[in-house]
Structures are given as structure tokens and as C-alpha cells.
Coordinates of C-alpha atoms in Angstrom, one line a residue:
M1 CA 10.9 -65.0 13.8
T2 CA 10.2 -62.2 16.4
A3 CA 8.6 -60.1 13.4
V4 CA 6.4 -62.8 12.7
I5 CA 5.4 -63.7 16.6
L6 CA 4.8 -59.9 17.3
A7 CA 2.7 -59.5 13.8
T8 CA 0.7 -62.9 14.8
V9 CA -0.1 -61.4 18.0
C10 CA -1.2 -58.3 16.7
A11 CA -3.7 -59.9 14.1
V12 CA -5.1 -61.5 17.3
V13 CA -5.5 -58.3 19.1
Y14 CA -6.8 -56.5 16.2
G15 CA -9.6 -59.0 15.6
T16 CA -10.4 -59.1 19.4
A17 CA -10.5 -55.2 19.3
D18 CA -12.8 -55.4 16.1
F19 CA -14.9 -57.9 18.1
C20 CA -15.3 -55.8 20.8
G21 CA -16.3 -52.9 18.6
G22 CA -18.6 -55.1 16.8
L23 CA -20.7 -56.0 20.2
A24 CA -20.5 -52.1 21.3
T25 CA -22.2 -51.0 18.1
R26 CA -25.1 -53.4 18.8
R27 CA -25.5 -51.7 21.7
S28 CA -24.4 -48.0 21.0
R29 CA -24.2 -45.3 18.4
V30 CA -21.5 -45.9 15.6
F31 CA -20.0 -42.3 16.0
S32 CA -20.0 -42.9 19.7
V33 CA -18.1 -46.2 19.5
V34 CA -15.6 -44.9 17.2
A35 CA -14.9 -41.7 18.7
L36 CA -14.8 -42.8 22.5
S37 CA -12.8 -45.9 21.5
Q38 CA -10.3 -43.7 19.9
I39 CA -9.9 -41.6 22.9
A40 CA -9.4 -44.6 25.1
G41 CA -6.7 -45.7 22.7
L42 CA -5.3 -42.3 23.1
A43 CA -5.0 -42.5 26.8
L44 CA -3.4 -45.9 26.7
I45 CA -0.6 -44.4 24.4
L46 CA -0.1 -41.4 26.4
A47 CA 0.2 -43.7 29.6
L48 CA 2.7 -46.2 27.7
L49 CA 5.1 -43.3 26.4
P50 CA 7.2 -43.2 29.7
V51 CA 7.3 -47.3 29.4
L52 CA 8.8 -47.2 25.9
P53 CA 10.0 -44.0 25.3
G54 CA 11.5 -42.7 22.0
A55 CA 13.1 -39.6 20.5
L56 CA 10.4 -37.1 19.9
D57 CA 10.8 -36.1 16.2
P58 CA 8.6 -33.9 14.5
R59 CA 8.7 -36.5 11.8
A60 CA 7.5 -39.3 13.6
L61 CA 4.4 -36.9 14.7
W62 CA 3.7 -35.9 11.2
W63 CA 4.0 -39.4 9.4
G64 CA 1.6 -40.2 12.3
V65 CA -0.7 -37.6 11.9
A66 CA -0.8 -38.7 8.1
A67 CA -1.2 -42.3 8.9
G68 CA -4.3 -41.5 11.5
L69 CA -6.2 -39.3 8.8
A70 CA -5.7 -42.1 6.2
G71 CA -6.8 -44.7 9.0
A72 CA -9.8 -42.7 10.1
T73 CA -10.8 -41.8 6.2
G74 CA -10.7 -45.4 5.6
L75 CA -13.1 -46.2 8.5
V76 CA -15.5 -43.6 7.1
L77 CA -15.4 -44.7 3.7
F78 CA -15.6 -48.3 5.0
Y79 CA -18.9 -47.7 6.8
R80 CA -20.3 -45.5 3.8
A81 CA -19.8 -48.7 1.7
L82 CA -21.5 -51.0 4.1
A83 CA -24.4 -48.5 3.8
T84 CA -24.5 -48.6 0.2
G85 CA -23.6 -52.0 -0.8
V86 CA -23.3 -55.4 0.2
M87 CA -21.4 -56.8 3.2
S88 CA -20.3 -59.9 1.3
V89 CA -18.6 -58.1 -1.5
V90 CA -17.6 -55.0 0.8
A91 CA -15.7 -56.6 3.2
P92 CA -13.3 -58.6 1.1
A93 CA -12.6 -55.9 -1.2
T94 CA -11.6 -53.4 1.6
A95 CA -9.5 -56.2 3.4
V96 CA -7.7 -57.6 0.4
T97 CA -6.9 -54.1 -0.6
S98 CA -5.6 -53.1 2.8
A99 CA -3.6 -56.1 3.1
A100 CA -2.1 -55.9 -0.6
L101 CA -1.1 -52.1 -0.7
P102 CA 1.6 -52.3 2.0
V103 CA 3.2 -55.6 0.2
V104 CA 3.2 -53.8 -3.1
F105 CA 4.9 -50.9 -1.4
G106 CA 7.3 -53.1 0.3
L107 CA 8.1 -55.0 -2.8
A108 CA 8.6 -51.7 -4.9
A109 CA 11.0 -50.2 -2.1
G110 CA 13.1 -53.0 -2.7
E111 CA 12.0 -55.8 0.1
R112 CA 13.1 -59.1 -1.2
P113 CA 11.0 -61.9 1.1
A114 CA 12.2 -65.6 0.4
P115 CA 10.0 -67.7 -1.9
Q116 CA 8.5 -69.4 0.9
A117 CA 7.2 -66.0 2.3
L118 CA 5.8 -65.1 -1.0
V119 CA 4.0 -68.2 -1.2
G120 CA 2.8 -67.4 2.3
I121 CA 2.0 -63.7 1.2
V122 CA -0.3 -65.1 -1.6
L123 CA -2.2 -67.7 0.8
A124 CA -2.5 -64.7 3.5
L125 CA -4.3 -62.8 0.8
A126 CA -6.8 -65.3 -0.1
A127 CA -7.3 -66.0 3.8
V128 CA -8.2 -62.6 4.0
M129 CA -10.5 -62.6 1.2
L130 CA -12.2 -65.7 2.3
V131 CA -12.6 -65.4 6.3
S132 CA -14.0 -61.9 5.3
R133 CA -17.1 -63.3 3.4
D134 CA -20.4 -62.7 5.0
R135 CA -23.2 -64.9 4.8
S136 CA -25.5 -62.0 4.0
A137 CA -27.5 -62.5 0.9
G138 CA -26.3 -61.3 -2.3
T139 CA -23.2 -61.9 -4.2
S140 CA -22.8 -58.7 -6.2
G141 CA -22.8 -55.1 -5.2
S142 CA -22.9 -51.6 -7.4
A143 CA -20.0 -50.5 -8.7
G144 CA -20.0 -47.2 -6.6
S145 CA -20.1 -49.2 -3.1
V146 CA -17.2 -51.4 -4.6
L147 CA -14.9 -48.6 -5.5
I148 CA -15.9 -46.9 -2.2
A149 CA -14.7 -50.2 -0.6
L150 CA -11.5 -50.3 -2.5
A151 CA -11.0 -46.5 -1.3
A152 CA -11.3 -47.8 2.2
G153 CA -9.0 -50.6 2.2
A154 CA -6.6 -47.8 0.5
G155 CA -7.2 -45.7 3.6
F156 CA -6.5 -48.8 6.0
G157 CA -3.3 -49.9 3.9
G158 CA -2.2 -46.4 3.9
F159 CA -2.2 -46.3 7.7
F160 CA 0.1 -49.2 7.8
I161 CA 2.5 -47.6 5.0
L162 CA 2.6 -44.2 6.6
L163 CA 3.2 -45.5 10.1
A164 CA 6.1 -47.7 8.9
Q165 CA 8.0 -44.5 7.4
A166 CA 8.3 -42.9 11.0
P167 CA 11.9 -43.1 12.4
G168 CA 12.8 -46.3 14.1
D169 CA 14.1 -44.5 17.2
A170 CA 10.7 -42.6 17.7
G171 CA 9.1 -45.0 19.9
L172 CA 5.6 -44.5 20.3
W173 CA 5.2 -41.1 19.2
P174 CA 3.8 -41.7 15.8
L175 CA 0.9 -43.5 17.4
V176 CA 0.5 -40.2 19.4
G177 CA 0.1 -38.3 16.3
A178 CA -2.0 -40.8 14.5
R179 CA -4.6 -41.1 17.3
L180 CA -4.9 -37.1 17.9
S181 CA -5.6 -36.8 14.1
S182 CA -8.0 -39.5 13.9
V183 CA -9.9 -38.3 16.9
T184 CA -10.1 -35.0 15.7
L185 CA -11.2 -35.9 12.6
V186 CA -13.9 -38.2 13.7
I187 CA -15.2 -35.7 16.2
L188 CA -15.4 -33.2 13.5
L189 CA -17.4 -35.5 11.5
A190 CA -19.7 -35.9 14.2
I191 CA -20.3 -32.2 14.8
V192 CA -20.8 -31.7 11.1
T193 CA -22.9 -34.5 10.5
K194 CA -24.9 -33.7 14.0
R195 CA -24.3 -37.3 15.4
S196 CA -24.6 -37.7 19.0
L197 CA -21.2 -39.1 20.7
R198 CA -23.2 -40.2 23.8
P199 CA -23.1 -43.9 24.5
T200 CA -26.2 -46.1 25.4
A201 CA -26.1 -47.1 28.9
G202 CA -23.8 -50.0 29.8
S203 CA -21.9 -49.8 26.6
L204 CA -18.9 -47.6 27.9
P205 CA -16.7 -50.8 29.1
I206 CA -17.1 -52.6 25.9
I207 CA -16.4 -49.6 23.8
A208 CA -13.3 -48.6 26.1
A209 CA -12.1 -52.4 25.3
A210 CA -12.0 -52.1 22.0
G211 CA -10.1 -48.7 22.0
L212 CA -7.4 -50.1 24.5
L213 CA -6.9 -53.3 22.3
D214 CA -7.0 -51.7 19.1
M215 CA -4.1 -49.1 20.3
A216 CA -2.2 -52.3 21.9
A217 CA -2.5 -53.9 18.4
N218 CA -0.9 -50.6 17.0
V219 CA 2.0 -50.6 19.1
L220 CA 2.7 -54.3 18.5
F221 CA 2.6 -53.4 14.7
L222 CA 5.5 -50.8 15.2
L223 CA 7.4 -53.3 17.4
A224 CA 7.0 -55.9 14.5
K225 CA 8.0 -53.5 11.5
Q226 CA 11.3 -52.5 13.6
E227 CA 12.1 -56.1 13.4
G228 CA 10.7 -57.3 10.1
L229 CA 10.0 -56.3 6.5
L230 CA 7.0 -54.3 6.0
S231 CA 5.7 -56.8 3.4
L232 CA 5.4 -59.4 5.7
V233 CA 4.4 -58.0 8.8
A234 CA 1.7 -56.2 7.3
V235 CA 0.0 -59.1 5.4
L236 CA 0.2 -60.9 8.8
V237 CA -1.5 -58.4 10.5
S238 CA -4.3 -58.1 7.8
L239 CA -4.9 -61.7 8.8
Y240 CA -7.1 -60.2 11.9
P241 CA -10.7 -61.1 10.7
A242 CA -9.6 -64.8 11.4
S243 CA -9.5 -64.2 15.1
T244 CA -12.8 -62.1 14.8
L245 CA -14.4 -65.2 13.2
L246 CA -13.4 -67.5 15.7
L247 CA -14.6 -65.1 18.7
A248 CA -17.9 -65.1 16.8
R249 CA -18.0 -68.6 16.4
Y250 CA -17.1 -69.4 20.2
V251 CA -18.5 -66.8 22.2
L252 CA -21.6 -65.8 20.2
G253 CA -22.1 -69.1 18.8
E254 CA -22.3 -68.0 15.0
R255 CA -21.8 -70.7 12.7
L256 CA -18.9 -70.8 10.0
R257 CA -19.1 -71.4 6.3
S258 CA -16.9 -73.8 4.8
L259 CA -15.5 -70.8 2.6
Q260 CA -14.4 -69.1 5.9
V261 CA -13.2 -72.4 7.5
A262 CA -11.0 -72.7 4.4
G263 CA -9.8 -69.1 5.2
V264 CA -8.6 -69.8 8.6
A265 CA -6.9 -72.9 7.4
C266 CA -4.9 -70.7 4.8
A267 CA -4.2 -68.0 7.5
L268 CA -2.4 -70.7 9.5
G269 CA -0.5 -72.0 6.4
A270 CA 0.6 -68.2 5.4
V271 CA 1.9 -67.7 9.1
A272 CA 3.5 -71.1 9.3
L273 CA 5.2 -70.5 5.5
I274 CA 6.5 -66.9 6.3
A275 CA 7.8 -68.2 9.8
V276 CA 10.1 -70.6 8.5
A277 CA 11.3 -68.3 5.7

């Protein structure tokens, strides 16, 4: 039950971070939002190290570095897919892939969730696809953009899988490695592509909020993984688009489509089934 609570809260925090990031990208350049939010998250994790100490194990740092590279690569590919494809195709393809990969990995590694939990996993995957549907026009995308979206989802799913491989007594050190590698990669990409990292006036607070919330969610994921199965924790965490959607509805006044409402209902059902398993 502890793992379910932590993973569900993690999904809410991830979704809130994405909401803040979305607002930030409306006000500032994408690369400045990504880079500066990552730096804010790094500052938070360094501040939390004395509070949640762990054993400084080189394996933890290297697993974290690998996870950070996977996550950052997924982010770059996701933006690339959005630039070349249709949002209503790219977002669900990315979201479902990122949710499904940790489930498949966990089951292949020998995890055996209860039957109710397996039903909850199926509902959660359906929820991720439904709530990620965009109201943009068009229902199909090029094969190239779909493949890039799948690769982006693999990067995000790889982040969860690789982070979960770090030793259980490492504390927050895997996240230090993850954030150092992702910050380095994003800054190098900005330099190579000659993109400015300077935020527009007034956008820094919301960028910082996005980074701090994202890192807080990462911490919750690590804590949840220590308490439960990766196949269950990761799929619950992947429900984060539901909270982003609800925030857009009640903060920005965006209307929900019937498919998205059904997705939120599936998400609630998935959490309930996994909780009682």
C-alpha cells in the first residue's frame, strides 16, 4: 500500500511539473526551459542529500548517469517527434511506450503481480493512451514521426528501468548522477545547435517550479520502487498525464474531451485495483 500511495503522489507531482513546464514553454524558449529546470532540480537533490542520505556507491552513480542520458534522449526525441508529426498520435505513442516498457521488464525479471493488479496495469495503459489524446486536428502521422515517438517513449521508460537498478541503499545518489548527465547533455546540445539558454523576462520562477517538482517526483519514484514492484510502481507513475489534464481544465479552463474523461476514470480504476491487490 505504501508503494501505491507514493507512486500515485509521484504521478500527481510529475503531472504538475509538466503543467508548469508547459506554461513555461509558452513564455520562454524550449531549450532554456529544459536546461534551467534541470539545473533547478539538481540544486534540490543536492540540498536533500543530507536529509535522505545513502551509501555513495559508484554503481548508483553510473546507473543514474545511464538513466539521465536515457531520459534526456527521450525528451529530445519527443520534441523532435512533435515537430514532425501530429500531437494526437505522438503523445499517446510516447506515453504508452514509456509505461509499457517497465511493466514488460518487471514481468520478464520475475515480478508476479496479483491478478487484480494485472487488470489494473491494463486499465492504466488504456488510461495513459486516452488522457494523452490531443485535440489537435488529424488522426494519423507519418511513419517517421511515429517511430521517433516510440523511441522517445523507450527513452522515458528506460529512465525508470535504469534508475530502478541502482542499489537500494544508495539513497538519492542515483538521481545526482541522472541529473548531472541530463544537464550536461542538454547544455551540449544547446551549444551545438546554437540555441540560447537565456529565459524570457518573468519566466524563471515557473521554470524553477517545473524543475523542482520534477525532481521531487523522481525522489518519490525511488522511494516507491524501494517499497514495491517496478511493474506496478512505473505504471502508476505513468498516469501523470491525468493530473496535467485536470490542472489544464481547472486552472486554464481547457475543455476535456469525452475520451480524456474516460481516461481519467480508467486511471482511478487502475489505482484502486492495484491498491487492493
